[in-house]
Amino acid sequence: MHWQTLGFKDDPLKTTPITSETLALYTGHSQEVKTCQNVLTSSNVRIVIEGARGVGTTSFGNYLRFTTKNNKHYFTTKNEIKIDQGWRLETLLAVIISHLVRELELFANNSAITKDPRFHNAKAISSRIAETYRSFGIEAFGAGINYGKTAGVVTQPIIIPSATLSHLIEDLVALIRENGYKHGVLLQLNNLDVGVVHTEQEMKYLFNALRDYTQIDGTNWLFVGDIGLRKFIAQQVDRMDDIISYEVKINPLNKEEFTEMLTKRFEYYRNSPKTEIPIEMEVFTYLYQITSGRLRYIFGLVSRLMNSLHVGDLTNKITIDLAKPMLIKLARDRVERTDITSAEENVLKILVNLKNPIPNDVAKIIKKTPQYVGRVISVLHEKQLITIKQAGKLKYYYPSLDATIAYSDI
C-alpha cells in the first residue's frame, strides 16, 4: 500500500526505531529520559535498558544517544550494534571498530580525523577482518559444512586477539575526544534477549568476556534487552553487576502518550493539513488494549490490515467495525499456519482468556488430567503460540499476540 497516494510523504507507521533524523517524533518516558540524561553527564557509564519486545527500548536508547551527540557530549554511531547469537568477544570488538571507523569516515566534520594515523590503522585492520570473515564464509560453504556451527557451538575465525582490538578502540576513543567529544563514545548493544536470542550460557560468556573492555576509558555503554536482563546480570554475572551505573525498565506508553505519538507521526508525514488519517482512532485503541501497548506489533498489524482492505482503492477509512473481524481473521490465519490441532486450539483459547492460568485450571475446564494439559502446553510452546516464564516454582503462560487477537473475548 502506498501512503503517498493517501497524501503522506512516507509511512507514518514505520516499525523502524527512532533515528537521528526523527528525534522530534519521540514520545513518552520523560522521567526515564531525564534520569538517564543525568547519569550521562560523565564518562565511563554503563546503563541497562530492558523492556518487552516492541515497546520502544531501541528507540529509547537511540534518543539518549542522538541527543547527547547533538550536545557534543558523546560520539555515537548511526546504527545500534545488534548482537547475533553465538558472537565471540573478538567478533563484537571488531564490529565496534567497524562501526566507529565507518561513522568517522562518513560523518566526521573534521578531516583531520580521517588523516590521523590512528584512524588509518584501525581502518586497515577493520578491512582485513571483514575480508577474512567473507573468505571464511565462502570457504565454509564451498566445503559443504555448516558455517559457524561445530557440535552445536558457534565458531568464528579469530584474526586479531582481543587485547589488540581493545588498543584500537582506545586509539579511536582518544581521537574522538581530541575532536570535541569530551566523554568519548556511547555504544548501544541490542538483542540482549536471554532465552530468546541468546542462551544463558552464551550471554554469561559474553558479559564476562566483555566486562573489562567496558571499562576502557572514554567508552560508555547502553545494554538493551528483554525484561529480565538486569536480573540476569545481577544473578549470573557478578563481575558486570558491580559496574552497572544505572538500570531502567521501559514500560509501554500510556494511552495519552500513545495518542500523542500517533498524532505526531501523522502530522509529521502528512503533505497537507487537509490530508485525513485513514484509520479511526478507535482501531488503535482496540489494538493498544489487546496488545498491551506493543507498538511494533500494532504498526505491523495496521499495515497488514490496510493492505487486506485495499485502503485508498475500495475503502476510504478503516473503522473498528471493519477492522476487528479482519484482524481476527488475519490472526487466526497465522495461528492455523502452525498446524494447530483442535485439542491444542481449545487449550490455547482457555489460556488466552484465563488470568495467570495453571494446568490444573485448564484441566478442570476441559475435564482432562493436568498431565495431558501439560503435554499440550509443551506443544503450543514449541509452535511459539505461547511463552512460558518461570518465577521460582511457578510457571506462567503467556499466549502470543496472534493467539490473543484470534481468541480474546475483548
mmCIF file of C-alpha atoms in Angstrom:
data_model
loop_
_atom_site.group_PDB
_atom_site.id
_atom_site.type_symbol
_atom_site.label_atom_id
_atom_site.label_comp_id
_atom_site.label_asym_id
_atom_site.label_seq_id
_atom_site.Cartn_x
_atom_site.Cartn_y
_atom_site.Cartn_z
ATOM 1 C CA MET A 1 0.000 0.000 0.000
ATOM 2 C CA HIS A 2 1.360 3.424 -0.940
ATOM 3 C CA TRP A 3 0.867 6.102 1.713
ATOM 4 C CA GLN A 4 1.816 8.724 -0.866
ATOM 5 C CA THR A 5 -1.498 8.165 -2.661
ATOM 6 C CA LEU A 6 -3.293 8.982 0.597
ATOM 7 C CA GLY A 7 -1.494 12.322 0.992
ATOM 8 C CA PHE A 8 1.515 11.327 3.126
ATOM 9 C CA LYS A 9 5.238 11.759 2.413
ATOM 10 C CA ASP A 10 6.007 8.324 3.839
ATOM 11 C CA ASP A 11 4.576 5.588 6.041
ATOM 12 C CA PRO A 12 3.690 7.140 9.440
ATOM 13 C CA LEU A 13 3.584 3.656 10.969
ATOM 14 C CA LYS A 14 7.113 2.551 10.198
ATOM 15 C CA THR A 15 8.306 -0.043 12.682
ATOM 16 C CA THR A 16 11.899 1.178 12.480
ATOM 17 C CA PRO A 17 13.205 2.768 15.705
ATOM 18 C CA ILE A 18 13.736 6.493 16.184
ATOM 19 C CA THR A 19 16.723 7.815 14.217
ATOM 20 C CA SER A 20 18.794 10.985 14.421
ATOM 21 C CA GLU A 21 16.510 12.462 11.740
ATOM 22 C CA THR A 22 13.236 11.637 13.533
ATOM 23 C CA LEU A 23 14.076 12.658 17.111
ATOM 24 C CA ALA A 24 11.112 15.046 17.093
ATOM 25 C CA LEU A 25 8.764 12.052 16.896
ATOM 26 C CA TYR A 26 9.964 10.510 20.155
ATOM 27 C CA THR A 27 7.206 10.446 22.773
ATOM 28 C CA GLY A 28 6.871 9.419 26.409
ATOM 29 C CA HIS A 29 9.125 8.097 29.186
ATOM 30 C CA SER A 30 10.046 11.677 30.066
ATOM 31 C CA GLN A 31 11.107 10.841 33.625
ATOM 32 C CA GLU A 32 13.233 7.905 32.481
ATOM 33 C CA VAL A 33 14.864 10.092 29.816
ATOM 34 C CA LYS A 34 15.613 12.821 32.338
ATOM 35 C CA THR A 35 17.146 10.399 34.824
ATOM 36 C CA CYS A 36 19.322 8.694 32.217
ATOM 37 C CA GLN A 37 20.444 12.043 30.836
ATOM 38 C CA ASN A 38 21.558 12.951 34.355
ATOM 39 C CA VAL A 39 23.529 9.709 34.509
ATOM 40 C CA LEU A 40 25.051 10.551 31.113
ATOM 41 C CA THR A 41 26.877 13.626 32.367
ATOM 42 C CA SER A 42 30.207 11.895 32.911
ATOM 43 C CA SER A 43 32.402 9.305 31.288
ATOM 44 C CA ASN A 44 32.554 5.505 31.652
ATOM 45 C CA VAL A 45 28.804 4.990 32.089
ATOM 46 C CA ARG A 46 27.047 1.616 31.732
ATOM 47 C CA ILE A 47 23.223 1.604 31.593
ATOM 48 C CA VAL A 48 20.937 -1.436 31.245
ATOM 49 C CA ILE A 49 17.707 -0.750 29.320
ATOM 50 C CA GLU A 50 15.115 -3.509 29.431
ATOM 51 C CA GLY A 51 11.512 -3.910 28.317
ATOM 52 C CA ALA A 52 9.139 -6.199 26.460
ATOM 53 C CA ARG A 53 9.783 -6.566 22.754
ATOM 54 C CA GLY A 54 8.140 -3.904 20.631
ATOM 55 C CA VAL A 55 7.567 -1.282 23.346
ATOM 56 C CA GLY A 56 10.400 1.027 22.261
ATOM 57 C CA THR A 57 13.598 0.057 24.110
ATOM 58 C CA THR A 58 15.726 0.589 20.990
ATOM 59 C CA SER A 59 14.113 3.978 20.327
ATOM 60 C CA PHE A 60 14.714 4.972 23.958
ATOM 61 C CA GLY A 61 18.411 4.121 23.647
ATOM 62 C CA ASN A 62 18.652 5.882 20.286
ATOM 63 C CA TYR A 63 17.022 9.003 21.704
ATOM 64 C CA LEU A 64 19.586 9.120 24.500
ATOM 65 C CA ARG A 65 22.475 8.591 22.098
ATOM 66 C CA PHE A 66 21.490 11.112 19.456
ATOM 67 C CA THR A 67 20.509 13.885 21.880
ATOM 68 C CA THR A 68 23.822 13.564 23.733
ATOM 69 C CA LYS A 69 25.698 13.532 20.413
ATOM 70 C CA ASN A 70 23.904 16.705 19.319
ATOM 71 C CA ASN A 71 25.102 18.298 22.558
ATOM 72 C CA LYS A 72 28.669 17.153 21.681
ATOM 73 C CA HIS A 73 28.911 15.154 24.920
ATOM 74 C CA TYR A 74 29.403 11.762 23.288
ATOM 75 C CA PHE A 75 30.178 10.478 19.828
ATOM 76 C CA THR A 76 27.918 7.649 18.700
ATOM 77 C CA THR A 77 27.226 5.583 15.614
ATOM 78 C CA LYS A 78 24.213 5.954 13.348
ATOM 79 C CA ASN A 79 23.138 2.356 13.960
ATOM 80 C CA GLU A 80 22.966 0.407 17.185
ATOM 81 C CA ILE A 81 25.065 -2.770 17.349
ATOM 82 C CA LYS A 82 22.846 -5.843 17.070
ATOM 83 C CA ILE A 83 24.439 -8.804 18.848
ATOM 84 C CA ASP A 84 23.892 -12.035 16.937
ATOM 85 C CA GLN A 85 23.637 -15.432 18.566
ATOM 86 C CA GLY A 86 26.965 -17.004 19.476
ATOM 87 C CA TRP A 87 29.200 -13.983 18.934
ATOM 88 C CA ARG A 88 32.648 -14.246 20.461
ATOM 89 C CA LEU A 89 34.303 -11.300 22.201
ATOM 90 C CA GLU A 90 36.644 -10.725 19.262
ATOM 91 C CA THR A 91 33.693 -10.539 16.879
ATOM 92 C CA LEU A 92 31.966 -7.903 18.984
ATOM 93 C CA LEU A 93 35.087 -5.762 19.400
ATOM 94 C CA ALA A 94 35.750 -5.978 15.657
ATOM 95 C CA VAL A 95 32.170 -4.895 14.886
ATOM 96 C CA ILE A 96 32.502 -1.936 17.278
ATOM 97 C CA ILE A 97 35.689 -0.817 15.496
ATOM 98 C CA SER A 98 33.979 -1.217 12.115
ATOM 99 C CA HIS A 99 31.018 0.921 13.228
ATOM 100 C CA LEU A 100 33.279 3.657 14.600
ATOM 101 C CA VAL A 101 35.508 3.706 11.511
ATOM 102 C CA ARG A 102 32.528 3.918 9.158
ATOM 103 C CA GLU A 103 30.877 6.665 11.209
ATOM 104 C CA LEU A 104 34.043 8.732 11.407
ATOM 105 C CA GLU A 105 34.748 8.347 7.711
ATOM 106 C CA LEU A 106 31.239 9.228 6.556
ATOM 107 C CA PHE A 107 30.093 11.809 9.053
ATOM 108 C CA ALA A 108 33.108 13.418 10.727
ATOM 109 C CA ASN A 109 33.188 17.154 10.028
ATOM 110 C CA ASN A 110 36.891 17.409 10.772
ATOM 111 C CA SER A 111 39.031 15.936 8.002
ATOM 112 C CA ALA A 112 41.959 15.782 10.413
ATOM 113 C CA ILE A 113 40.325 12.743 11.985
ATOM 114 C CA THR A 114 40.411 10.661 8.811
ATOM 115 C CA LYS A 115 44.012 11.745 8.116
ATOM 116 C CA ASP A 116 45.221 10.656 11.534
ATOM 117 C CA PRO A 117 47.488 7.543 11.566
ATOM 118 C CA ARG A 118 45.373 6.007 14.344
ATOM 119 C CA PHE A 119 42.310 6.163 12.133
ATOM 120 C CA HIS A 120 44.155 4.659 9.168
ATOM 121 C CA ASN A 121 45.485 1.818 11.323
ATOM 122 C CA ALA A 122 42.031 0.998 12.674
ATOM 123 C CA LYS A 123 40.510 1.164 9.187
ATOM 124 C CA ALA A 124 43.159 -1.132 7.719
ATOM 125 C CA ILE A 125 42.684 -3.764 10.401
ATOM 126 C CA SER A 126 38.896 -3.469 10.194
ATOM 127 C CA SER A 127 39.068 -4.095 6.433
ATOM 128 C CA ARG A 128 41.358 -7.052 6.972
ATOM 129 C CA ILE A 129 38.978 -8.604 9.497
ATOM 130 C CA ALA A 130 35.970 -8.059 7.221
ATOM 131 C CA GLU A 131 37.732 -9.686 4.283
ATOM 132 C CA THR A 132 38.749 -12.667 6.404
ATOM 133 C CA TYR A 133 35.167 -13.178 7.567
ATOM 134 C CA ARG A 134 33.937 -13.055 3.987
ATOM 135 C CA SER A 135 36.544 -15.617 2.924
ATOM 136 C CA PHE A 136 35.733 -17.796 5.900
ATOM 137 C CA GLY A 137 32.086 -17.901 4.874
ATOM 138 C CA ILE A 138 32.835 -18.676 1.225
ATOM 139 C CA GLU A 139 35.279 -21.463 2.094
ATOM 140 C CA ALA A 140 32.882 -22.994 4.594
ATOM 141 C CA PHE A 141 30.002 -23.105 2.136
ATOM 142 C CA GLY A 142 32.301 -24.363 -0.605
ATOM 143 C CA ALA A 143 33.450 -27.246 1.574
ATOM 144 C CA GLY A 144 29.864 -28.247 2.264
ATOM 145 C CA ILE A 145 29.958 -27.642 6.032
ATOM 146 C CA ASN A 146 27.600 -25.620 8.162
ATOM 147 C CA TYR A 147 29.167 -22.185 8.514
ATOM 148 C CA GLY A 148 29.531 -21.153 12.117
ATOM 149 C CA LYS A 149 28.372 -24.416 13.696
ATOM 150 C CA THR A 150 30.555 -27.088 15.250
ATOM 151 C CA ALA A 151 28.961 -29.551 17.658
ATOM 152 C CA GLY A 152 26.210 -27.053 18.403
ATOM 153 C CA VAL A 153 28.632 -24.229 19.232
ATOM 154 C CA VAL A 154 29.131 -21.198 17.022
ATOM 155 C CA THR A 155 32.708 -20.968 15.752
ATOM 156 C CA GLN A 156 34.234 -17.852 14.245
ATOM 157 C CA PRO A 157 37.696 -17.008 12.994
ATOM 158 C CA ILE A 158 39.880 -15.117 15.471
ATOM 159 C CA ILE A 159 42.118 -12.961 13.293
ATOM 160 C CA ILE A 160 43.212 -10.318 15.803
ATOM 161 C CA PRO A 161 43.443 -11.003 19.562
ATOM 162 C CA SER A 162 41.068 -9.096 21.820
ATOM 163 C CA ALA A 163 43.892 -7.178 23.515
ATOM 164 C CA THR A 164 44.980 -5.700 20.169
ATOM 165 C CA LEU A 165 41.389 -4.828 19.289
ATOM 166 C CA SER A 166 40.984 -3.029 22.613
ATOM 167 C CA HIS A 167 44.052 -0.899 21.818
ATOM 168 C CA LEU A 168 42.444 0.105 18.527
ATOM 169 C CA ILE A 169 39.271 1.126 20.371
ATOM 170 C CA GLU A 170 41.380 3.143 22.832
ATOM 171 C CA ASP A 171 43.063 4.943 19.919
ATOM 172 C CA LEU A 172 39.759 5.770 18.242
ATOM 173 C CA VAL A 173 38.254 6.997 21.519
ATOM 174 C CA ALA A 174 41.286 9.210 22.163
ATOM 175 C CA LEU A 175 40.967 10.629 18.630
ATOM 176 C CA ILE A 176 37.272 11.308 19.149
ATOM 177 C CA ARG A 177 37.880 13.043 22.471
ATOM 178 C CA GLU A 178 40.575 15.235 20.972
ATOM 179 C CA ASN A 179 37.989 16.418 18.464
ATOM 180 C CA GLY A 180 35.456 17.748 20.918
ATOM 181 C CA TYR A 181 33.517 14.813 22.393
ATOM 182 C CA LYS A 182 34.753 15.087 25.962
ATOM 183 C CA HIS A 183 33.080 11.930 27.304
ATOM 184 C CA GLY A 184 34.180 9.722 24.401
ATOM 185 C CA VAL A 185 31.843 7.262 22.652
ATOM 186 C CA LEU A 186 28.393 5.967 23.568
ATOM 187 C CA LEU A 187 27.801 2.444 22.242
ATOM 188 C CA GLN A 188 24.446 0.669 22.166
ATOM 189 C CA LEU A 189 24.343 -3.136 22.192
ATOM 190 C CA ASN A 190 20.958 -4.566 21.143
ATOM 191 C CA ASN A 191 19.319 -8.014 21.039
ATOM 192 C CA LEU A 192 20.496 -8.935 24.529
ATOM 193 C CA ASP A 193 17.451 -11.171 24.998
ATOM 194 C CA VAL A 194 18.193 -14.072 27.326
ATOM 195 C CA GLY A 195 16.439 -17.275 26.293
ATOM 196 C CA VAL A 196 15.146 -15.772 23.056
ATOM 197 C CA VAL A 197 18.149 -14.663 21.014
ATOM 198 C CA HIS A 198 20.883 -15.964 23.317
ATOM 199 C CA THR A 199 21.103 -18.911 25.670
ATOM 200 C CA GLU A 200 22.001 -18.194 29.279
ATOM 201 C CA GLN A 201 25.392 -19.780 28.674
ATOM 202 C CA GLU A 202 26.107 -17.558 25.659
ATOM 203 C CA MET A 203 25.013 -14.416 27.461
ATOM 204 C CA LYS A 204 27.035 -15.255 30.564
ATOM 205 C CA TYR A 205 30.146 -15.795 28.450
ATOM 206 C CA LEU A 206 29.656 -12.539 26.524
ATOM 207 C CA PHE A 207 29.178 -10.351 29.590
ATOM 208 C CA ASN A 208 32.051 -11.951 31.481
ATOM 209 C CA ALA A 209 34.351 -11.611 28.479
ATOM 210 C CA LEU A 210 33.262 -8.034 27.753
ATOM 211 C CA ARG A 211 33.365 -6.763 31.321
ATOM 212 C CA ASP A 212 36.941 -5.436 31.405
ATOM 213 C CA TYR A 213 36.624 -3.890 27.947
ATOM 214 C CA THR A 214 33.599 -1.868 29.018
ATOM 215 C CA GLN A 215 35.972 -0.073 31.389
ATOM 216 C CA ILE A 216 38.169 1.302 28.611
ATOM 217 C CA ASP A 217 38.436 4.984 29.447
ATOM 218 C CA GLY A 218 36.046 7.036 27.327
ATOM 219 C CA THR A 219 33.730 4.151 26.423
ATOM 220 C CA ASN A 220 30.125 4.322 27.561
ATOM 221 C CA TRP A 221 27.553 1.587 27.055
ATOM 222 C CA LEU A 222 23.820 1.020 26.699
ATOM 223 C CA PHE A 223 22.847 -2.653 27.084
ATOM 224 C CA VAL A 224 19.367 -3.144 25.574
ATOM 225 C CA GLY A 225 17.347 -6.324 26.022
ATOM 226 C CA ASP A 226 14.163 -8.061 27.083
ATOM 227 C CA ILE A 227 12.616 -7.941 30.559
ATOM 228 C CA GLY A 228 14.887 -9.798 32.972
ATOM 229 C CA LEU A 229 18.216 -8.640 31.512
ATOM 230 C CA ARG A 230 19.200 -6.696 34.632
ATOM 231 C CA LYS A 231 18.191 -9.581 36.894
ATOM 232 C CA PHE A 232 20.244 -11.986 34.779
ATOM 233 C CA ILE A 233 23.329 -9.801 35.100
ATOM 234 C CA ALA A 234 22.836 -9.498 38.864
ATOM 235 C CA GLN A 235 22.398 -13.242 39.362
ATOM 236 C CA GLN A 236 24.744 -14.671 36.741
ATOM 237 C CA VAL A 237 27.482 -12.121 36.042
ATOM 238 C CA ASP A 238 28.742 -10.703 39.346
ATOM 239 C CA ARG A 239 31.696 -9.003 37.705
ATOM 240 C CA MET A 240 29.465 -6.994 35.377
ATOM 241 C CA ASP A 241 26.835 -6.386 38.052
ATOM 242 C CA ASP A 242 29.381 -4.480 40.155
ATOM 243 C CA ILE A 243 29.989 -1.834 37.489
ATOM 244 C CA ILE A 244 26.474 -1.123 36.140
ATOM 245 C CA SER A 245 25.807 2.606 36.585
ATOM 246 C CA TYR A 246 22.027 2.527 36.265
ATOM 247 C CA GLU A 247 19.161 0.391 35.018
ATOM 248 C CA VAL A 248 15.842 1.452 33.528
ATOM 249 C CA LYS A 249 12.734 -0.518 32.612
ATOM 250 C CA ILE A 250 10.758 0.786 29.620
ATOM 251 C CA ASN A 251 7.048 0.140 30.002
ATOM 252 C CA PRO A 252 4.510 0.603 27.182
ATOM 253 C CA LEU A 253 3.313 4.157 26.594
ATOM 254 C CA ASN A 254 0.157 5.015 28.493
ATOM 255 C CA LYS A 255 -2.967 5.765 26.438
ATOM 256 C CA GLU A 256 -2.420 9.534 26.431
ATOM 257 C CA GLU A 257 1.192 9.156 25.293
ATOM 258 C CA PHE A 258 0.134 6.594 22.702
ATOM 259 C CA THR A 259 -2.390 9.039 21.225
ATOM 260 C CA GLU A 260 0.181 11.853 21.310
ATOM 261 C CA MET A 261 2.713 9.665 19.499
ATOM 262 C CA LEU A 262 0.231 8.810 16.731
ATOM 263 C CA THR A 263 -0.722 12.467 16.328
ATOM 264 C CA LYS A 264 2.935 13.453 15.997
ATOM 265 C CA ARG A 265 3.569 10.818 13.369
ATOM 266 C CA PHE A 266 0.564 11.638 11.197
ATOM 267 C CA GLU A 267 1.272 15.379 11.436
ATOM 268 C CA TYR A 268 4.940 14.863 10.577
ATOM 269 C CA TYR A 269 4.291 12.792 7.457
ATOM 270 C CA ARG A 270 1.129 14.374 6.027
ATOM 271 C CA ASN A 271 1.601 16.522 2.925
ATOM 272 C CA SER A 272 -1.293 18.858 3.648
ATOM 273 C CA PRO A 273 -3.447 19.866 6.627
ATOM 274 C CA LYS A 274 -6.355 18.541 4.574
ATOM 275 C CA THR A 275 -4.902 15.025 4.483
ATOM 276 C CA GLU A 276 -7.138 12.722 6.510
ATOM 277 C CA ILE A 277 -5.953 9.861 8.695
ATOM 278 C CA PRO A 278 -7.238 6.656 7.028
ATOM 279 C CA ILE A 279 -7.742 4.759 10.303
ATOM 280 C CA GLU A 280 -10.171 5.634 13.079
ATOM 281 C CA MET A 281 -8.506 6.173 16.451
ATOM 282 C CA GLU A 282 -10.820 3.518 17.924
ATOM 283 C CA VAL A 283 -8.933 0.899 15.910
ATOM 284 C CA PHE A 284 -5.653 1.943 17.508
ATOM 285 C CA THR A 285 -7.274 1.991 20.954
ATOM 286 C CA TYR A 286 -8.516 -1.578 20.481
ATOM 287 C CA LEU A 287 -5.072 -2.767 19.371
ATOM 288 C CA TYR A 288 -3.384 -0.874 22.213
ATOM 289 C CA GLN A 289 -5.606 -2.641 24.723
ATOM 290 C CA ILE A 290 -5.300 -6.148 23.329
ATOM 291 C CA THR A 291 -1.514 -5.987 22.747
ATOM 292 C CA SER A 292 -0.697 -4.155 25.997
ATOM 293 C CA GLY A 293 0.843 -1.303 24.047
ATOM 294 C CA ARG A 294 3.294 -3.276 21.873
ATOM 295 C CA LEU A 295 3.937 -0.563 19.284
ATOM 296 C CA ARG A 296 5.859 -2.604 16.730
ATOM 297 C CA TYR A 297 3.150 -5.249 16.669
ATOM 298 C CA ILE A 298 0.375 -2.650 16.434
ATOM 299 C CA PHE A 299 2.021 -0.908 13.486
ATOM 300 C CA GLY A 300 2.656 -4.192 11.703
ATOM 301 C CA LEU A 301 -0.952 -5.277 12.188
ATOM 302 C CA VAL A 302 -2.337 -1.991 10.872
ATOM 303 C CA SER A 303 -0.124 -2.241 7.782
ATOM 304 C CA ARG A 304 -1.410 -5.764 7.052
ATOM 305 C CA LEU A 305 -4.941 -4.568 7.703
ATOM 306 C CA MET A 306 -4.641 -1.692 5.239
ATOM 307 C CA ASN A 307 -3.232 -3.973 2.577
ATOM 308 C CA SER A 308 -6.008 -6.527 3.119
ATOM 309 C CA LEU A 309 -8.764 -3.926 2.942
ATOM 310 C CA HIS A 310 -7.221 -2.068 -0.046
ATOM 311 C CA VAL A 311 -7.376 1.317 1.623
ATOM 312 C CA GLY A 312 -7.399 4.044 -0.996
ATOM 313 C CA ASP A 313 -8.918 1.716 -3.603
ATOM 314 C CA LEU A 314 -12.029 0.068 -2.196
ATOM 315 C CA THR A 315 -12.070 1.609 1.275
ATOM 316 C CA ASN A 316 -11.543 5.242 2.289
ATOM 317 C CA LYS A 317 -11.317 4.757 6.044
ATOM 318 C CA ILE A 318 -10.913 1.813 8.388
ATOM 319 C CA THR A 319 -13.491 1.762 11.175
ATOM 320 C CA ILE A 320 -13.495 -0.545 14.188
ATOM 321 C CA ASP A 321 -16.463 -2.471 12.747
ATOM 322 C CA LEU A 322 -14.469 -3.090 9.592
ATOM 323 C CA ALA A 323 -11.143 -3.715 11.332
ATOM 324 C CA LYS A 324 -12.000 -6.098 14.146
ATOM 325 C CA PRO A 325 -13.277 -9.091 12.135
ATOM 326 C CA MET A 326 -10.418 -8.709 9.649
ATOM 327 C CA LEU A 327 -7.821 -8.552 12.440
ATOM 328 C CA ILE A 328 -9.268 -11.705 13.988
ATOM 329 C CA LYS A 329 -9.177 -13.425 10.604
ATOM 330 C CA LEU A 330 -5.564 -12.402 9.987
ATOM 331 C CA ALA A 331 -4.548 -13.612 13.437
ATOM 332 C CA ARG A 332 -6.351 -16.944 13.072
ATOM 333 C CA ASP A 333 -4.759 -17.484 9.668
ATOM 334 C CA ARG A 334 -1.335 -17.062 11.264
ATOM 335 C CA VAL A 335 -2.222 -19.435 14.109
ATOM 336 C CA GLU A 336 -3.527 -22.041 11.663
ATOM 337 C CA ARG A 337 -0.240 -21.966 9.761
ATOM 338 C CA THR A 338 1.344 -23.694 12.763
ATOM 339 C CA ASP A 339 -0.810 -26.777 12.004
ATOM 340 C CA ILE A 340 -2.591 -26.445 15.333
ATOM 341 C CA THR A 341 -4.963 -29.308 16.197
ATOM 342 C CA SER A 342 -8.470 -28.806 17.575
ATOM 343 C CA ALA A 343 -7.356 -30.032 21.011
ATOM 344 C CA GLU A 344 -4.427 -27.603 21.045
ATOM 345 C CA GLU A 345 -6.670 -24.790 19.852
ATOM 346 C CA ASN A 346 -9.134 -25.499 22.663
ATOM 347 C CA VAL A 347 -6.399 -25.222 25.302
ATOM 348 C CA LEU A 348 -4.983 -22.110 23.642
ATOM 349 C CA LYS A 349 -8.385 -20.370 23.776
ATOM 350 C CA ILE A 350 -8.562 -21.042 27.511
ATOM 351 C CA LEU A 351 -5.023 -19.785 28.096
ATOM 352 C CA VAL A 352 -5.881 -16.574 26.254
ATOM 353 C CA ASN A 353 -8.911 -15.817 28.411
ATOM 354 C CA LEU A 354 -7.761 -17.022 31.828
ATOM 355 C CA LYS A 355 -5.604 -14.765 34.014
ATOM 356 C CA ASN A 356 -2.325 -16.420 35.101
ATOM 357 C CA PRO A 357 -3.619 -19.951 34.391
ATOM 358 C CA ILE A 358 -2.008 -23.144 35.649
ATOM 359 C CA PRO A 359 -2.526 -26.617 34.102
ATOM 360 C CA ASN A 360 -4.940 -27.586 36.891
ATOM 361 C CA ASP A 361 -7.226 -24.666 35.972
ATOM 362 C CA VAL A 362 -7.291 -25.676 32.315
ATOM 363 C CA ALA A 363 -7.715 -29.371 33.199
ATOM 364 C CA LYS A 364 -10.859 -28.648 35.207
ATOM 365 C CA ILE A 365 -12.415 -26.720 32.332
ATOM 366 C CA ILE A 366 -11.766 -29.330 29.649
ATOM 367 C CA LYS A 367 -12.136 -32.289 32.053
ATOM 368 C CA LYS A 368 -8.711 -33.753 31.333
ATOM 369 C CA THR A 369 -5.736 -34.552 33.561
ATOM 370 C CA PRO A 370 -3.133 -31.861 34.358
ATOM 371 C CA GLN A 371 -0.544 -34.154 32.728
ATOM 372 C CA TYR A 372 -2.493 -34.089 29.466
ATOM 373 C CA VAL A 373 -2.766 -30.302 29.614
ATOM 374 C CA GLY A 374 0.949 -30.049 30.335
ATOM 375 C CA ARG A 375 1.773 -32.028 27.194
ATOM 376 C CA VAL A 376 -0.487 -29.813 25.077
ATOM 377 C CA ILE A 377 1.091 -26.688 26.567
ATOM 378 C CA SER A 378 4.543 -28.008 25.659
ATOM 379 C CA VAL A 379 3.430 -28.429 22.044
ATOM 380 C CA LEU A 380 1.947 -24.909 21.984
ATOM 381 C CA HIS A 381 5.257 -23.618 23.309
ATOM 382 C CA GLU A 382 7.172 -25.468 20.581
ATOM 383 C CA LYS A 383 4.884 -23.883 17.992
ATOM 384 C CA GLN A 384 5.629 -20.476 19.542
ATOM 385 C CA LEU A 385 1.969 -19.869 20.299
ATOM 386 C CA ILE A 386 2.718 -19.338 23.973
ATOM 387 C CA THR A 387 5.684 -18.210 26.061
ATOM 388 C CA ILE A 388 6.498 -19.932 29.341
ATOM 389 C CA LYS A 389 8.203 -17.954 32.098
ATOM 390 C CA GLN A 390 9.160 -19.359 35.472
ATOM 391 C CA ALA A 391 9.181 -17.471 38.769
ATOM 392 C CA GLY A 392 10.509 -19.735 41.489
ATOM 393 C CA LYS A 393 8.469 -22.935 41.366
ATOM 394 C CA LEU A 394 5.598 -21.332 39.459
ATOM 395 C CA LYS A 395 5.246 -21.284 35.681
ATOM 396 C CA TYR A 396 3.303 -18.593 33.857
ATOM 397 C CA TYR A 397 1.886 -18.972 30.362
ATOM 398 C CA TYR A 398 1.636 -16.015 28.001
ATOM 399 C CA PRO A 399 -0.199 -16.528 24.688
ATOM 400 C CA SER A 400 1.356 -14.970 21.587
ATOM 401 C CA LEU A 401 -0.210 -11.758 20.354
ATOM 402 C CA ASP A 402 -1.601 -13.576 17.322
ATOM 403 C CA ALA A 403 -3.332 -16.039 19.643
ATOM 404 C CA THR A 404 -4.598 -13.223 21.874
ATOM 405 C CA ILE A 405 -6.186 -11.372 18.974
ATOM 406 C CA ALA A 406 -7.562 -14.576 17.449
ATOM 407 C CA TYR A 407 -9.304 -15.830 20.583
ATOM 408 C CA SER A 408 -9.673 -12.971 23.082
ATOM 409 C CA ASP A 409 -13.121 -12.094 24.420
ATOM 410 C CA ILE A 410 -12.264 -8.386 24.237
#
